[in-house]
Short mmCIF file of C-alpha atoms in Angstrom, two decimals:
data_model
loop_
_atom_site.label_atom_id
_atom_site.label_comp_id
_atom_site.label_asym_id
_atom_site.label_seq_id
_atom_site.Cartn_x
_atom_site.Cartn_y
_atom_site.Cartn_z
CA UNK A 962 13.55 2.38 -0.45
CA UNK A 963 11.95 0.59 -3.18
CA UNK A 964 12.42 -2.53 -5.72
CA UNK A 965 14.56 -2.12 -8.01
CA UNK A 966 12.89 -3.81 -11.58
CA UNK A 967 16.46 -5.12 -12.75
CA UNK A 968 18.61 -6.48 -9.92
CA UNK A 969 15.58 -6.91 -6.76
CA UNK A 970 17.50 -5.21 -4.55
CA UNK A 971 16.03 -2.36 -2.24
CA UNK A 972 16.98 1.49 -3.48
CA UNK A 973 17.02 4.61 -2.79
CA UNK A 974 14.87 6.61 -5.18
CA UNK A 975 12.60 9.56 -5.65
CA UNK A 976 9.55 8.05 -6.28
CA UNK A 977 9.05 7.08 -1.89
CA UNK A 978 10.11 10.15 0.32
CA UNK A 979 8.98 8.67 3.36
CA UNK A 980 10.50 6.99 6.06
CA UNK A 981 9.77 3.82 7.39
CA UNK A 982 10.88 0.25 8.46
CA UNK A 983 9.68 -3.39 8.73
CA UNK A 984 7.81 -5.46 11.44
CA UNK A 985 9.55 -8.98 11.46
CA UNK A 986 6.71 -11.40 11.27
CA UNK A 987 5.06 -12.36 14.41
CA UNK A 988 7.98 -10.74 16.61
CA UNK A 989 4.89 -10.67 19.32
CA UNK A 990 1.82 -11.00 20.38
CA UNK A 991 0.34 -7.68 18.65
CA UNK A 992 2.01 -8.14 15.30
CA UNK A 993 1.28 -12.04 15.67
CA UNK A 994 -3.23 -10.85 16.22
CA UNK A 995 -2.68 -8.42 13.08
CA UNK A 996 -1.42 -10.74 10.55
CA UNK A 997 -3.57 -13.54 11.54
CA UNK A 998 -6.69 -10.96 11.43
CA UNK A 999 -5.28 -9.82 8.14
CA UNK A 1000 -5.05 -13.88 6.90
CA UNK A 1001 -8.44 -13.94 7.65
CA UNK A 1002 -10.40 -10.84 5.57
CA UNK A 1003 -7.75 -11.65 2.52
CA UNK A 1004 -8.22 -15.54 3.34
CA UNK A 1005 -4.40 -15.37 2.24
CA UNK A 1006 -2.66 -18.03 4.74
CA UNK A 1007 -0.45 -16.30 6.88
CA UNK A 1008 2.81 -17.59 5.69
CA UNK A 1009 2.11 -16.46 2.36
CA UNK A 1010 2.17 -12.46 3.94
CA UNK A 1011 4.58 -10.20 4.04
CA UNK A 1012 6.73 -8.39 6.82
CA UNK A 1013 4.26 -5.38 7.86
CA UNK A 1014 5.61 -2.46 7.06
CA UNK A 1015 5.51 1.20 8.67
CA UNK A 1016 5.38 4.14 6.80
CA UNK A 1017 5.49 7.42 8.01
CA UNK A 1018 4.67 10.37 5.66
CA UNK A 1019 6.08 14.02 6.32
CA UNK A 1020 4.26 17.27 5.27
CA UNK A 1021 4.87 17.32 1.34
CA UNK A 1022 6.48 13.25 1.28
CA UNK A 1023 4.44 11.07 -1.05
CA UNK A 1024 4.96 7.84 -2.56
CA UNK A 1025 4.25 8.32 -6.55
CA UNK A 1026 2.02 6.38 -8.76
CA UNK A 1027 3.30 2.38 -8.70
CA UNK A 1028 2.32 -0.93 -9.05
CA UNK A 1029 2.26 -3.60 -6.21
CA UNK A 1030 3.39 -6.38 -8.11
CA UNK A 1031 6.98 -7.38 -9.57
CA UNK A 1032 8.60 -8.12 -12.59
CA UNK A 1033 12.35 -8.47 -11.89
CA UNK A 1034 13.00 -12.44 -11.52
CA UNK A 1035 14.42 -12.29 -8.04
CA UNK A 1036 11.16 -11.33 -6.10
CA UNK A 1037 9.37 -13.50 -8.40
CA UNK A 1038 11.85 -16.77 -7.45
CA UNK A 1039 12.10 -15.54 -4.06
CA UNK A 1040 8.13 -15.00 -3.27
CA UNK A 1041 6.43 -14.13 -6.06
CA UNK A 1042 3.82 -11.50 -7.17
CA UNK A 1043 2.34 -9.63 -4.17
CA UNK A 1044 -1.62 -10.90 -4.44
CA UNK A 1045 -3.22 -8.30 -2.24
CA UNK A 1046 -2.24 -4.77 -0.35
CA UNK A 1047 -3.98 -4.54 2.84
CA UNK A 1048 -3.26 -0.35 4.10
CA UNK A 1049 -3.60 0.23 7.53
CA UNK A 1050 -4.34 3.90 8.59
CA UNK A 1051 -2.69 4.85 11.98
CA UNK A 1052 -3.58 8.43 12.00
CA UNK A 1053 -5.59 10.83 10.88
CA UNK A 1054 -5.12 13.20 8.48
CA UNK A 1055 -6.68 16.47 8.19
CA UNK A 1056 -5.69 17.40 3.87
CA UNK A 1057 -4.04 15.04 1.65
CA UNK A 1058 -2.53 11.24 2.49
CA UNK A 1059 -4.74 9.90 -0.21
CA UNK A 1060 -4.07 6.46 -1.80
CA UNK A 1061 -5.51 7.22 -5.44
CA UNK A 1062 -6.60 4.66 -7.94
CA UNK A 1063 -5.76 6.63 -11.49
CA UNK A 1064 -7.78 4.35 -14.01
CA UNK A 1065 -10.42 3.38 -11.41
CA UNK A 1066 -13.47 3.44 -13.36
CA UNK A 1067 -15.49 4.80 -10.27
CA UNK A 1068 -12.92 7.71 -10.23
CA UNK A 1069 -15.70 10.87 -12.07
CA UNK A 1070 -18.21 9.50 -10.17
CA UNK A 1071 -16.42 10.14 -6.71
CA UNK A 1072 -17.59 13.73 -5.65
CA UNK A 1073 -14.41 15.64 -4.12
CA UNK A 1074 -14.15 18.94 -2.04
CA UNK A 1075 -11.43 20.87 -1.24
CA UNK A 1076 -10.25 18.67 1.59
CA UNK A 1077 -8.80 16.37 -1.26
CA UNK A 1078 -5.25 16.68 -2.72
CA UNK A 1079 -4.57 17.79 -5.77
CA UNK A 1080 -3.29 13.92 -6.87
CA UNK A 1081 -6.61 12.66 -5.54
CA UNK A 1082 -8.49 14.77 -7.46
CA UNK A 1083 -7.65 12.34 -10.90
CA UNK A 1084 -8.53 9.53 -10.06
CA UNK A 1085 -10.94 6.84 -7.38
CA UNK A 1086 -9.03 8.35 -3.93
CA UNK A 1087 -9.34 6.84 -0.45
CA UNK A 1088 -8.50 9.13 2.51
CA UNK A 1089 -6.72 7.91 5.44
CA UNK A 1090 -8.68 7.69 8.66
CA UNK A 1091 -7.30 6.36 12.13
CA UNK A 1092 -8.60 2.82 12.57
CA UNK A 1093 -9.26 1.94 9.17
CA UNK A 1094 -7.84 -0.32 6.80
CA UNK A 1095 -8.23 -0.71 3.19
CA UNK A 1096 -7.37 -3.95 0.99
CA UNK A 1097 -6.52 -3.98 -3.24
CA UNK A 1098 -5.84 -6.69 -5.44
CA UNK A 1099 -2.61 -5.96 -7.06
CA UNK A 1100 -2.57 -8.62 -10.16
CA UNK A 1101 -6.77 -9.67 -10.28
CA UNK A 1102 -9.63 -8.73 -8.87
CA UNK A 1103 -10.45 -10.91 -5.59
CA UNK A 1104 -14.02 -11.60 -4.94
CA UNK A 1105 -14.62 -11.95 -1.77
#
């Protein structure tokens, strides 16, 4: 499922072939450490996050290029842009599961091998890797 840009309402659509589901916020202890660890790197209070969400990626799914930020007036009355995308790896993976970064401006001077995916391959690409997590601004750059 995705946001739809017209109504704000979660759809079906090509562009996500995974599965997945939400984490309500704070539903115990675990969740409750993670999003308090996350406040703290994005020093983005808590209440201001987002349900985490679990994504699970089958052989050949992928999630297409997007953009994490809104423009239909519903997400933007109900919680506005999102500021930040913290990814959380939970696996390894041994080719492809990229997140790539299309108009990075690091993205030629990134050496690849054939390990990579073909998407990765055009642009800044970050490989998943069990244990790691990886934070983007999605409207400005944060300095941190």
């Amino acid at each position: 499922m995705v946001t739809d840009n017209e109504s704000g309402e979660a759809i079906e659509s090509e562009l996500r072939t995974s599965s997945g589901t939400f984490l309500n916020k704070a539903q115990d202890e675990v969740v409750a450490n993670v999003e308090a660890r996350i406040a703290a790197w994005t020093f983005i209070a808590e209440e201001n996050g987002e349900q985490i969400q679990i994504l699970r990626y089958e052989h050949g799914q992928k999630y297409e290029p997007h953009y994490d930020f809104f423009i239909d007036n519903v997400n933007q009355e109900f919680g506005g842009h999102r500021l930040a995308t913290v990814l959380m790896y939970l696996s390894d993976v041994k080719k492809g599961g990229e997140i790539f970064f299309p108009r990075s401006e690091a993205a030629e001077s990134q050496p690849k091998g054939d390990d990579w995916s073909d998407c990765a391959k055009y642009g800044y690409a970050v490989k998943p890797r069990k244990g790691n997590a990886l934070l983007f601004s999605s409207l400005h750059q944060l300095i941190l």
